[in-house]
Short mmCIF file of C-alpha atoms and ligand atoms in Angstrom, two decimals:
data_model
loop_
_atom_site.label_atom_id
_atom_site.label_comp_id
_atom_site.label_asym_id
_atom_site.label_seq_id
_atom_site.Cartn_x
_atom_site.Cartn_y
_atom_site.Cartn_z
CA MET A 19 28.50 0.58 -4.18
CA SER A 20 26.43 -0.59 -1.17
CA ALA A 21 26.39 -4.24 -0.11
CA TRP A 22 23.29 -6.27 -0.91
CA PRO A 23 20.34 -6.13 1.49
CA GLU A 24 20.71 -8.29 4.58
CA HIS A 25 17.59 -10.24 3.61
CA ALA A 26 14.43 -9.84 1.57
CA LEU A 27 12.52 -8.07 4.36
CA ALA A 28 15.19 -5.33 4.39
CA ALA A 29 15.37 -4.90 0.61
CA ALA A 30 12.66 -2.24 0.14
CA GLY A 31 14.66 0.14 2.35
CA HIS A 32 17.98 -0.50 0.58
CA PRO A 33 19.41 2.24 -1.69
CA ASP A 34 19.70 -0.17 -4.65
CA PRO A 35 18.11 -3.57 -4.06
CA TYR A 36 17.70 -4.40 -7.74
CA PRO A 37 20.90 -6.43 -8.42
CA TYR A 38 19.85 -8.60 -5.43
CA TYR A 39 16.29 -8.95 -6.73
CA ARG A 40 17.55 -9.83 -10.21
CA ALA A 41 19.71 -12.60 -8.75
CA LEU A 42 16.71 -13.95 -6.82
CA ALA A 43 14.50 -13.73 -9.93
CA ARG A 44 17.05 -15.81 -11.87
CA GLU A 45 16.80 -18.52 -9.21
CA GLY A 46 13.00 -18.43 -9.21
CA TRP A 47 12.63 -19.81 -5.71
CA ARG A 48 14.81 -19.61 -2.62
CA ARG A 49 14.34 -20.81 0.94
CA ASP A 50 15.37 -18.41 3.75
CA GLU A 51 15.79 -20.65 6.78
CA ALA A 52 16.53 -17.77 9.16
CA LEU A 53 13.24 -16.05 8.26
CA GLY A 54 11.40 -19.37 7.97
CA LEU A 55 10.08 -18.37 4.55
CA TRP A 56 10.01 -19.47 0.96
CA MET A 57 10.72 -16.64 -1.44
CA ALA A 58 9.00 -16.59 -4.82
CA ALA A 59 11.00 -14.24 -7.02
CA SER A 60 10.71 -15.02 -10.73
CA ARG A 61 7.73 -13.79 -12.65
CA ARG A 62 6.65 -17.41 -13.13
CA ALA A 63 6.90 -18.26 -9.42
CA VAL A 64 5.11 -15.08 -8.35
CA ALA A 65 2.30 -15.60 -10.87
CA ALA A 66 1.91 -19.23 -9.76
CA VAL A 67 1.59 -18.28 -6.08
CA LEU A 68 -0.79 -15.37 -6.67
CA GLY A 69 -2.91 -17.55 -8.96
CA SER A 70 -3.02 -20.59 -6.68
CA SER A 71 -6.19 -21.35 -4.74
CA VAL A 72 -4.20 -23.13 -2.00
CA CYS A 73 -2.09 -20.02 -1.28
CA ARG A 74 -4.14 -18.00 1.17
CA VAL A 75 -3.82 -14.48 2.54
CA ARG A 76 -4.10 -15.75 6.13
CA PRO A 77 -3.10 -19.02 7.77
CA ALA A 78 -6.15 -21.29 8.29
CA SER A 79 -5.26 -21.56 11.99
CA ALA A 80 -5.29 -17.78 12.54
CA PRO A 81 -7.66 -15.86 10.26
CA VAL A 82 -7.05 -12.94 12.64
CA PRO A 83 -3.63 -12.50 14.33
CA ALA A 84 -3.82 -13.84 17.90
CA ALA A 85 -2.54 -10.57 19.41
CA ILE A 86 -5.60 -8.62 18.19
CA ALA A 87 -8.17 -11.44 17.96
CA ALA A 88 -10.15 -10.31 20.99
CA SER A 89 -10.10 -6.59 20.21
CA PRO A 90 -12.27 -4.28 18.06
CA LEU A 91 -9.32 -4.10 15.69
CA GLY A 92 -9.41 -7.88 15.26
CA GLU A 93 -13.14 -7.78 14.50
CA VAL A 94 -12.60 -5.23 11.75
CA PHE A 95 -9.51 -7.03 10.38
CA GLY A 96 -11.47 -10.30 10.09
CA ARG A 97 -14.02 -8.57 7.84
CA TRP A 98 -11.52 -7.03 5.43
CA LEU A 99 -11.60 -8.04 1.81
CA ARG A 100 -7.80 -8.17 1.82
CA MET A 101 -7.75 -10.72 4.65
CA ASN A 102 -10.35 -13.17 3.30
CA ASP A 103 -10.37 -15.87 0.64
CA GLY A 104 -12.99 -18.07 -0.97
CA GLU A 105 -16.64 -17.08 -1.17
CA ALA A 106 -16.42 -14.38 1.49
CA HIS A 107 -13.71 -12.73 -0.56
CA ALA A 108 -15.54 -13.00 -3.89
CA GLY A 109 -18.66 -11.21 -2.55
CA LEU A 110 -16.67 -8.45 -0.86
CA ARG A 111 -14.42 -8.06 -3.86
CA ALA A 112 -17.36 -7.37 -6.17
CA ALA A 113 -18.79 -4.77 -3.77
CA VAL A 114 -15.48 -3.00 -3.03
CA ALA A 115 -14.32 -2.99 -6.67
CA ALA A 116 -17.68 -1.59 -7.86
CA SER A 117 -17.66 1.06 -5.12
CA LEU A 118 -14.12 2.15 -5.97
CA ALA A 119 -14.94 2.23 -9.67
CA ALA A 120 -17.99 4.43 -8.97
CA LEU A 121 -15.75 7.41 -8.23
CA SER A 122 -14.57 9.51 -11.15
CA LEU A 123 -10.80 9.71 -11.30
CA GLY A 124 -11.01 13.38 -12.18
CA GLU A 125 -12.85 13.98 -8.93
CA ALA A 126 -10.12 12.15 -7.02
CA THR A 127 -7.38 14.19 -8.70
CA ASP A 128 -9.26 17.44 -8.01
CA ALA A 129 -9.78 16.54 -4.34
CA ALA A 130 -6.12 15.59 -3.87
CA ARG A 131 -4.95 18.77 -5.63
CA ARG A 132 -7.21 20.95 -3.48
CA LEU A 133 -6.24 19.27 -0.20
CA ALA A 134 -2.54 19.36 -1.04
CA ARG A 135 -2.77 23.04 -2.01
CA THR A 136 -4.40 23.91 1.32
CA PHE A 137 -1.91 21.76 3.21
CA LEU A 138 1.09 23.36 1.51
CA ALA A 139 -0.19 26.92 1.87
CA THR A 140 0.52 27.15 5.60
CA ASP A 141 4.29 26.54 5.70
CA ALA A 142 7.46 26.60 3.62
CA VAL A 143 7.89 23.39 1.61
CA ASP A 144 10.89 21.74 3.23
CA GLY A 145 11.62 18.03 3.61
CA ARG A 146 9.58 17.63 6.79
CA ARG A 147 6.58 19.31 5.25
CA LEU A 148 6.83 16.91 2.33
CA ASP A 149 6.93 13.94 4.71
CA ASP A 150 3.83 15.27 6.46
CA LEU A 151 2.07 15.71 3.13
CA VAL A 152 2.93 12.15 2.11
CA ASP A 153 1.56 10.84 5.44
CA PHE A 154 -1.62 12.90 5.23
CA LEU A 155 -2.74 12.99 1.64
CA PRO A 156 -3.67 9.46 0.47
CA VAL A 157 -6.01 8.77 3.41
CA ALA A 158 -7.28 12.36 3.63
CA THR A 159 -8.27 12.37 -0.05
CA LEU A 160 -10.36 9.20 0.23
CA ALA A 161 -11.84 10.33 3.55
CA ALA A 162 -12.80 13.72 2.07
CA LEU A 163 -14.45 11.99 -0.88
CA LEU A 164 -16.43 9.83 1.55
CA GLY A 165 -17.75 13.00 3.17
CA TRP A 166 -15.44 13.36 6.18
CA PRO A 167 -15.53 16.96 7.47
CA GLU A 168 -12.45 18.89 6.37
CA ALA A 169 -11.47 19.75 9.95
CA ALA A 170 -11.35 16.04 10.88
CA LEU A 171 -9.19 14.83 7.97
CA ALA A 172 -5.89 15.10 9.83
CA ASP A 173 -7.36 13.01 12.67
CA ALA A 174 -8.63 10.44 10.17
CA ALA A 175 -5.16 10.14 8.60
CA GLU A 176 -3.54 9.85 12.05
CA GLY A 177 -6.14 7.27 13.13
CA ILE A 178 -5.40 5.08 10.11
CA ALA A 179 -1.66 5.49 10.74
CA ARG A 180 -2.27 4.12 14.27
CA VAL A 181 -4.14 1.16 12.83
CA CYS A 182 -1.17 0.51 10.51
CA ARG A 183 1.29 0.67 13.39
CA ALA A 184 -0.89 -1.67 15.48
CA LEU A 185 -0.82 -4.26 12.70
CA SER A 186 2.90 -4.11 11.98
CA ALA A 187 5.00 -7.14 12.96
CA ASP A 188 6.89 -5.21 15.65
CA ALA A 189 3.82 -3.64 17.36
CA ASP A 190 3.73 -3.81 21.17
CA ASP A 191 0.67 -3.88 23.45
CA ALA A 192 0.54 -0.08 23.67
CA ALA A 193 0.55 0.28 19.86
CA ARG A 194 -2.21 -2.33 19.57
CA GLU A 195 -4.25 -0.52 22.22
CA ARG A 196 -3.91 2.78 20.35
CA GLY A 197 -4.84 1.02 17.09
CA ALA A 198 -7.97 -0.47 18.67
CA GLU A 199 -9.00 2.93 20.06
CA ALA A 200 -8.44 4.57 16.67
CA CYS A 201 -10.48 1.84 15.05
CA LEU A 202 -13.44 2.49 17.35
CA ALA A 203 -13.24 6.25 16.85
CA LEU A 204 -13.02 5.93 13.05
CA THR A 205 -15.94 3.51 12.97
CA ALA A 206 -18.08 5.92 15.05
CA GLU A 207 -17.14 8.76 12.72
CA LEU A 208 -17.94 6.73 9.61
CA THR A 209 -21.29 5.62 10.95
CA GLY A 210 -22.26 9.26 11.49
CA LEU A 211 -21.39 10.44 7.96
CA PRO A 212 -24.38 11.39 5.78
CA ALA A 213 -24.92 8.77 3.06
CA THR A 214 -24.55 11.15 0.12
CA GLY A 215 -22.21 11.21 -2.88
CA TRP A 216 -19.62 8.46 -3.00
CA LEU A 217 -20.66 6.97 0.34
CA ARG A 218 -24.17 6.46 -1.04
CA ARG A 219 -22.68 4.36 -3.82
CA TRP A 220 -20.85 2.24 -1.22
CA ARG A 221 -24.09 1.72 0.69
CA ALA A 222 -25.85 0.65 -2.52
CA GLU A 223 -23.09 -1.80 -3.50
CA PHE A 224 -23.10 -3.32 0.03
CA ALA A 225 -26.91 -3.41 0.18
CA GLY A 226 -27.28 -7.15 0.99
CA LEU A 227 -24.44 -7.11 3.56
CA ASP A 228 -24.25 -6.25 7.23
CA ASP A 229 -23.49 -2.59 8.08
CA ALA A 230 -20.50 -3.71 10.16
CA VAL A 231 -19.05 -5.32 7.02
CA LEU A 232 -19.44 -2.09 5.07
CA CYS A 233 -17.83 0.01 7.83
CA ALA A 234 -14.95 -2.45 8.22
CA ASN A 235 -14.26 -2.42 4.50
CA LEU A 236 -14.39 1.36 4.27
CA LEU A 237 -11.73 1.41 6.98
CA GLY A 238 -9.96 -1.39 5.09
CA VAL A 239 -9.76 0.72 1.97
CA LEU A 240 -8.40 3.71 3.92
CA PHE A 241 -5.89 1.31 5.51
CA GLN A 242 -4.84 -0.08 2.11
CA SER A 243 -4.33 3.43 0.75
CA ARG A 244 -2.13 4.52 3.66
CA ASP A 245 1.35 3.02 3.35
CA ALA A 246 1.22 2.07 -0.33
CA GLY A 247 -0.28 5.45 -1.29
CA ALA A 248 2.35 7.29 0.77
CA GLY A 249 5.11 5.20 -0.84
CA LEU A 250 3.72 5.98 -4.28
CA LEU A 251 3.50 9.72 -3.67
CA SER A 252 6.98 9.77 -2.14
CA ALA A 253 8.31 8.02 -5.28
CA GLY A 254 6.59 10.52 -7.58
CA ILE A 255 8.15 13.40 -5.62
CA ALA A 256 11.60 11.79 -5.63
CA TRP A 257 11.44 11.35 -9.42
CA ARG A 258 10.43 15.02 -9.77
CA CYS A 259 13.48 15.98 -7.72
CA LEU A 260 15.57 14.40 -10.48
CA GLY A 261 13.80 16.28 -13.28
CA GLU A 262 10.42 17.03 -14.82
CA TRP A 263 8.24 14.05 -15.71
CA ASP A 264 4.68 13.45 -16.90
CA HIS A 265 3.00 12.58 -13.60
CA GLY A 266 -0.47 12.98 -15.16
CA TYR A 267 -0.08 9.79 -17.23
CA PRO A 268 -0.73 6.40 -15.61
CA ALA A 269 1.43 4.72 -18.32
CA GLU A 270 4.36 6.89 -17.26
CA TRP A 271 3.90 5.87 -13.60
CA ARG A 272 3.76 2.19 -14.56
CA ALA A 273 6.91 2.44 -16.69
CA ARG A 274 8.76 3.99 -13.76
CA LEU A 275 7.31 1.53 -11.26
CA LEU A 276 8.54 -1.34 -13.40
CA GLN A 277 12.11 -0.06 -12.83
CA ASP A 278 11.70 1.13 -9.24
CA PRO A 279 8.65 -0.48 -7.59
CA VAL A 280 6.99 0.84 -4.43
CA LEU A 281 5.27 -2.24 -3.05
CA HIS A 282 8.01 -4.87 -2.81
CA HIS A 283 6.37 -7.94 -1.38
CA THR A 284 3.27 -9.59 0.00
CA ARG A 285 2.72 -12.93 1.77
CA ARG A 286 0.81 -16.11 1.25
CA PHE A 287 0.16 -19.13 3.49
CA VAL A 288 0.09 -22.59 1.91
CA GLU A 289 -2.97 -24.58 2.86
CA GLU A 290 -2.24 -27.92 1.15
CA ASP A 291 0.85 -29.61 -0.23
CA VAL A 292 1.36 -28.33 -3.75
CA VAL A 293 3.97 -27.88 -6.47
CA LEU A 294 4.13 -24.35 -7.88
CA ALA A 295 6.41 -23.31 -10.74
CA GLY A 296 8.47 -26.42 -10.08
CA GLN A 297 8.79 -25.87 -6.31
CA PRO A 298 7.18 -28.35 -3.89
CA LEU A 299 5.57 -26.55 -0.94
CA ARG A 300 4.05 -28.10 2.18
CA ALA A 301 0.85 -27.21 4.01
CA GLY A 302 1.78 -24.60 6.65
CA ASP A 303 4.61 -23.05 4.60
CA GLN A 304 4.79 -19.30 4.32
CA VAL A 305 5.73 -17.63 1.04
CA LEU A 306 7.14 -14.15 0.63
CA VAL A 307 5.97 -13.08 -2.81
CA LEU A 308 8.65 -10.74 -4.16
CA LEU A 309 6.72 -8.49 -6.54
CA ALA A 310 9.74 -6.21 -6.94
CA ALA A 311 11.98 -9.12 -7.95
CA ALA A 312 9.41 -10.36 -10.46
CA ALA A 313 9.27 -6.85 -11.98
CA HIS A 314 13.03 -7.18 -12.59
CA ASP A 315 12.75 -10.64 -14.12
CA PRO A 316 13.73 -10.27 -17.81
CA ALA A 317 10.42 -12.05 -18.57
CA ALA A 318 8.39 -9.26 -16.90
CA GLU A 319 6.34 -7.19 -19.29
CA ALA A 320 4.53 -4.92 -16.83
CA CYS A 321 4.94 -3.49 -13.34
CA MET A 322 3.86 -5.83 -10.54
CA ASP A 323 3.34 -3.08 -7.98
CA PHE A 324 -0.38 -3.55 -7.76
CA GLY A 325 -0.25 -7.32 -7.49
CA ARG A 326 -2.02 -9.85 -9.68
CA GLY A 327 -4.80 -12.40 -9.49
CA ARG A 328 -7.72 -12.59 -7.04
CA HIS A 329 -6.32 -10.06 -4.58
CA GLY A 330 -4.79 -7.66 -7.15
CA CYS A 331 -5.23 -4.00 -6.23
CA PRO A 332 -8.66 -2.56 -7.07
CA GLY A 333 -7.38 0.91 -6.07
CA GLU A 334 -4.63 1.29 -8.68
CA ALA A 335 -6.29 3.96 -10.85
CA LEU A 336 -7.49 5.84 -7.78
CA ALA A 337 -4.04 5.82 -6.18
CA LEU A 338 -2.43 7.17 -9.36
CA ALA A 339 -5.14 9.84 -9.73
CA THR A 340 -4.55 10.95 -6.12
CA ALA A 341 -0.77 11.16 -6.51
CA HIS A 342 -1.30 13.11 -9.75
CA GLY A 343 -3.34 15.79 -7.95
CA ALA A 344 -0.84 16.07 -5.10
CA LEU A 345 2.07 16.50 -7.50
CA ASP A 346 0.17 19.22 -9.40
CA ALA A 347 -0.23 21.18 -6.16
CA LEU A 348 3.41 20.68 -5.24
CA GLU A 349 4.57 21.77 -8.70
CA ALA A 350 2.53 24.98 -8.34
CA CYS A 351 4.51 25.83 -5.17
CA ARG A 352 7.76 25.85 -7.22
CA PRO A 353 9.84 24.29 -4.45
CA ASP A 354 13.60 23.87 -4.61
CA TRP A 355 13.50 20.34 -6.04
CA ARG A 356 17.25 19.88 -5.98
CA ALA A 357 17.43 20.72 -2.26
CA LEU A 358 14.44 18.46 -1.48
CA GLY A 359 16.06 15.58 -3.36
CA GLY A 360 19.35 15.98 -1.52
CA GLY A 361 18.34 14.35 1.74
CA ILE A 362 16.26 11.36 0.64
CA VAL A 363 16.42 8.24 2.82
CA PHE A 364 14.39 5.04 2.56
CA GLN A 365 12.44 4.43 5.73
CA GLY A 366 9.09 2.72 6.07
CA PRO A 367 7.27 -0.56 6.58
CA PRO A 368 9.28 -3.58 5.33
CA ASN A 369 7.15 -4.08 2.21
CA VAL A 370 7.08 -0.44 1.04
CA ARG A 371 9.85 1.57 -0.61
CA MET A 372 9.08 4.77 1.27
CA ARG A 373 11.14 7.89 0.72
CA ARG A 374 11.55 10.37 3.56
CA PHE A 375 12.72 13.85 2.64
CA GLY A 376 13.23 15.55 5.99
CA ALA A 377 15.14 12.95 7.99
CA GLY A 378 18.26 15.11 8.11
CA GLU A 379 16.55 18.43 8.85
CA SER A 380 16.53 19.92 12.33
CA LYS A 381 13.28 21.53 13.44
C1 HEM B 424 -6.35 4.62 -3.27
C2 HEM B 424 -5.39 3.81 -2.83
C3 HEM B 424 -5.55 2.33 -2.72
C4 HEM B 424 -6.65 1.59 -2.41
C5 HEM B 424 -8.04 2.09 -2.09
C6 HEM B 424 -6.25 0.20 -2.44
C7 HEM B 424 -7.08 -0.86 -2.14
C8 HEM B 424 -6.69 -2.18 -2.12
C9 HEM B 424 -7.52 -3.28 -1.67
C10 HEM B 424 -8.94 -3.13 -1.13
C11 HEM B 424 -6.81 -4.41 -1.82
C12 HEM B 424 -7.25 -5.83 -1.45
C13 HEM B 424 -7.80 -6.53 -2.67
C14 HEM B 424 -8.21 -7.95 -2.39
O1 HEM B 424 -7.78 -8.53 -1.39
O2 HEM B 424 -8.97 -8.51 -3.20
C15 HEM B 424 -5.52 -4.05 -2.37
C16 HEM B 424 -4.52 -4.93 -2.69
C17 HEM B 424 -3.29 -4.55 -3.16
N1 HEM B 424 -2.83 -3.26 -3.36
FE1 HEM B 424 -3.90 -1.59 -3.20
N2 HEM B 424 -4.93 0.13 -2.77
C18 HEM B 424 -4.45 1.40 -2.96
C19 HEM B 424 -3.18 1.78 -3.28
C20 HEM B 424 -2.18 0.90 -3.63
C21 HEM B 424 -0.87 1.29 -4.07
C22 HEM B 424 -0.39 2.73 -4.21
C23 HEM B 424 -0.17 0.14 -4.32
C24 HEM B 424 1.24 -0.04 -4.80
C25 HEM B 424 2.09 0.92 -4.99
C26 HEM B 424 -1.05 -0.96 -4.02
C27 HEM B 424 -0.72 -2.29 -4.14
C28 HEM B 424 -1.54 -3.35 -3.81
C29 HEM B 424 -1.14 -4.74 -3.93
C30 HEM B 424 0.20 -5.29 -4.38
C31 HEM B 424 -2.24 -5.50 -3.51
C32 HEM B 424 -2.35 -7.02 -3.45
C33 HEM B 424 -1.83 -7.56 -2.16
C34 HEM B 424 -1.79 -9.07 -2.19
O3 HEM B 424 -2.11 -9.71 -3.21
O4 HEM B 424 -1.40 -9.64 -1.17
N3 HEM B 424 -2.25 -0.47 -3.61
N4 HEM B 424 -5.47 -2.68 -2.55
#
C-alpha cells in the first residue's frame, strides 16, 4: 500500500488518495503551515466556504496575477466569469449559463463522437494516441460547435493548452509569453468566425456587453473545458479499461465521480474576518477547498466534482455529453482495453486527477 500523499496539492496525482481525504474530512478543517493554506475538507466546511460571500475567487489586491497583469493574457483573465465575484460575476454568469444551455446535448455528443472517430481513424489506438485524444477532444468539440474550421481545431486545442500552461503556478516567462501569443491568436480567430449557430446564441446572450467581454468568456469556457474535460474523459476511459460501463448515463458518471473524483480542489481568498463551519478565518487567508475530500465525507450525498454555489460548473451536462460521444467512438474501435489499462499513471495539473495511458510506451 502506498504512503499517503505528501500534501493536499499532491493528492490528485496519488494512486489512492482517499484514505487521506477521509481523514481530512473527519477533521473538517486543517491548517497547512508549509503551504500557507487553510484546508476545508468536510462537506460542511466546503459548503460553507463555497457559499460565503467573503470567500472570493481572487485576492482583492490582485484580481489578475501580477506576472500576467500587463499582458493580453491578463486582460482576458480579468474578464473571465470564473475570476470575478459580485455584480460583474452575476451578469456574466447569466449570459454564460444561458449560452451553454442553448446547445443541445445531443449535438455535443454527436460532434464529440464524429471528431473522435476521425481522430482515431488515422493511427492504431495505443496509449499515446489515447493521451492525444484526451488532450484534443474537449476543447476541439466546443470549438467545432462554435464554428471553428475543422482544419484549425488541433491548433485551437494546442492554443488553449498553452494558455493553461501559462497560468499554472510553475509557469516561467517563456510559458507566459507563449500563452499570451496563443491568446491573441485565438481571439483573432474567434473574432473572424461567422456568427451562426451556437455562436449566434452567444452573441445574443451577450448583447448588452462589450465584444471583448464576449470573446474573453468564449476563451474562458474553452479554458475551463481543457484540463477538467481531459481529466473526465481520461477517467471514463480508465473505468472502461476495467470493464464495460454505461457511459451514456450522467447518473452513472456522477456515481463513479463520487467515489473517484476528477476535480480535487479549488481555492478561495478570504476578504474579511469570518467564522465558517466553526473555523475562524482572517482577511487575507487562503483556503484550499478540497472537493474530493468532501465527496468522501460520510455526510456527502452527491459528487462534488462540479463545485457548488455561485461559481458551480455551468458546463457539467456539456462535459458529460462530450465524454459520452468520445467513448462511443473509442468503443467502436474495439481497442485492447486490458493493454491500455495496464500502463495508467496519474499526471496532470495539481487539482485534476488526470490519467495518462502512454507514459511507458516508447515511440
Ligand atoms: C464543457 C466543459 C466545461 C465547461 C464549458 C465548463 C465551464 C465552467 C465555467 C465557465 C466555470 C466558472 C463558473 C463561475 O465562475 O461562475 C466552471 C466552474 C467549475 N467547473 Fe467547469 N466546465 C467544464 C467542465 C468541467 C469538468 C469536466 C469539471 C469536473 C470534472 C468541472 C468542474 C468545475 C468546478 C469544480 C467549477 C467551480 C470552480 C470553483 O468554484 O472554484 N468543469 N466551469
